[in-house]
Backbone as CSV, one residue per row, in Angstrom:
resi,resn,N_x,N_y,N_z,CA_x,CA_y,CA_z,C_x,C_y,C_z
1,MET,0.991,-1.466,0.100,-0.046,-0.089,-0.245,1.346,1.003,0.296
2,ILE,0.642,2.136,-0.924,1.203,3.380,-0.852,0.303,4.156,0.070
3,SER,1.341,5.281,0.215,0.700,6.177,1.120,1.506,7.256,1.500
4,PHE,1.076,8.388,2.342,1.940,10.086,2.334,2.028,10.505,3.674
5,GLN,3.192,10.648,4.003,3.089,11.295,6.004,3.943,12.991,5.449
6,PRO,3.422,13.691,6.343,4.548,15.037,6.569,6.069,14.259,6.430
7,CYS,6.604,14.934,5.789,8.401,14.886,5.932,9.091,14.886,7.207
8,SER,9.622,13.685,7.039,10.896,13.120,8.632,11.404,14.404,8.765
9,ASP,12.384,14.010,7.401,13.722,14.761,7.143,13.860,15.496,6.270
10,LEU,14.196,17.039,6.635,13.741,17.922,5.005,15.507,17.996,4.951
11,LEU,16.240,17.773,5.406,17.999,17.973,4.645,18.149,16.649,4.011
12,ALA,17.006,15.389,4.345,17.489,14.755,3.266,16.822,14.526,2.153
13,SER,15.930,15.455,1.856,14.511,15.521,1.147,15.700,16.995,-0.002
14,ALA,16.315,17.910,1.029,16.851,18.575,0.009,18.111,17.944,-0.426
15,GLN,18.672,16.886,0.150,19.913,16.565,-0.680,19.479,15.856,-1.958
16,ILE,18.265,15.113,-2.371,18.292,14.133,-3.327,17.453,15.470,-4.288
17,THR,16.919,16.622,-3.639,16.109,17.833,-4.728,17.644,17.992,-5.562
18,PHE,18.951,18.609,-4.587,20.132,18.830,-4.914,20.728,18.257,-6.071
19,ASP,20.686,16.628,-5.333,21.209,15.699,-6.368,20.352,15.421,-7.533
20,ASN,19.178,15.276,-7.717,18.115,15.058,-9.083,18.762,17.104,-10.100
21,MET,19.157,17.968,-9.334,18.955,19.084,-9.995,20.340,19.193,-10.698
22,ARG,21.263,18.825,-10.156,22.717,19.531,-9.796,23.004,19.522,-11.930
23,SER,22.594,18.293,-12.496,23.095,19.123,-14.040,22.696,20.344,-14.374
24,TYR,21.179,20.322,-13.856,20.753,21.646,-14.550,21.230,22.830,-13.742
25,TYR,21.571,22.945,-12.669,22.159,23.797,-11.732,23.704,24.203,-12.682
26,GLU,24.288,23.412,-13.186,25.566,23.500,-13.615,25.525,24.162,-14.921
27,HIS,24.632,23.461,-16.157,24.115,23.872,-17.277,23.590,25.165,-17.312
28,TYR,22.969,25.828,-16.367,22.644,27.179,-16.464,23.058,27.951,-15.327
29,SER,24.017,27.489,-14.937,24.915,28.397,-14.206,24.513,28.951,-13.204
30,VAL,23.654,27.897,-12.558,22.624,28.567,-11.330,23.633,27.867,-9.769
31,ASP,23.753,28.982,-9.429,24.781,29.144,-8.229,23.722,28.982,-6.601
32,TRP,23.241,27.428,-5.935,22.492,27.340,-5.614,23.697,25.760,-4.602
33,GLN,22.989,25.930,-3.191,23.771,25.120,-2.081,23.038,24.222,-1.830
34,LEU,23.263,23.401,-1.107,22.652,22.535,-0.146,21.345,23.295,0.726
35,THR,22.184,24.223,1.722,21.606,25.033,2.782,20.235,26.009,2.023
36,GLN,20.952,26.357,0.848,19.784,27.349,0.098,18.680,26.410,-0.268
37,ILE,18.867,24.778,-0.743,17.450,24.344,-0.803,16.377,24.240,0.376
38,HIS,17.513,23.619,1.141,17.081,23.347,2.428,15.955,24.043,3.341
39,ALA,16.444,26.052,3.136,15.669,26.697,3.428,14.357,27.046,2.756
40,GLN,14.805,26.711,1.671,13.325,27.072,0.478,12.450,25.853,1.005
41,LEU,12.745,24.546,1.184,11.756,24.138,1.643,11.035,23.950,2.699
42,THR,11.497,24.599,4.027,10.796,24.316,5.225,9.662,25.685,5.208
43,ASP,9.554,26.040,3.945,8.116,26.786,3.513,7.231,26.346,2.526
44,LEU,7.634,24.675,2.279,6.263,24.155,1.475,6.103,23.400,2.270
45,ASP,5.178,22.192,1.730,4.195,20.905,1.879,5.252,20.295,1.844
46,ASN,5.844,19.237,2.295,7.314,18.228,2.078,6.483,16.937,2.423
47,TRP,6.286,16.199,1.692,5.353,14.850,1.681,6.458,13.566,1.679
48,ASP,6.554,12.868,2.761,7.672,11.583,2.163,6.378,10.394,1.306
49,ILE,6.850,9.466,0.746,6.139,8.379,-0.086,6.294,6.880,0.611
50,VAL,5.123,6.664,1.227,5.560,5.169,2.043,5.021,4.307,1.311
51,TYR,5.980,3.188,1.382,5.111,2.032,1.033,5.273,0.702,1.908
52,ASN,4.289,0.454,1.833,3.947,-1.124,2.956,4.761,-0.634,4.510
53,GLY,4.572,0.516,4.899,4.950,1.248,5.857,6.234,1.811,5.966
54,GLU,6.666,1.842,5.020,8.550,2.111,5.333,8.742,3.615,3.787
55,ASN,9.193,4.431,4.231,9.735,5.516,3.599,10.295,4.864,2.437
56,VAL,10.125,5.529,1.048,10.453,4.656,-0.065,12.038,5.739,-0.210
57,LEU,12.307,7.183,0.215,13.767,7.306,0.091,14.720,6.875,0.600
58,GLU,14.357,6.080,1.970,15.286,5.881,2.893,15.844,4.362,2.359
59,HIS,15.128,3.757,1.159,15.683,2.747,0.574,16.088,2.508,-0.775
60,ASN,17.668,3.300,-0.882,18.743,3.915,-1.982,18.853,2.678,-3.026
């Protein structure tokens, strides 16, 4: 079963965002750091994806 719950680790979420967007940032010379992404996430609704009771992002 898939469900959602409020994000439990915004820093991990920021790291995933940074890693996934890194090539975009480099290509367009966007000077973003992990701390900036983390700060931006704090003002947003953030959700973890849970599958069979386990956070999907914790299982890379």
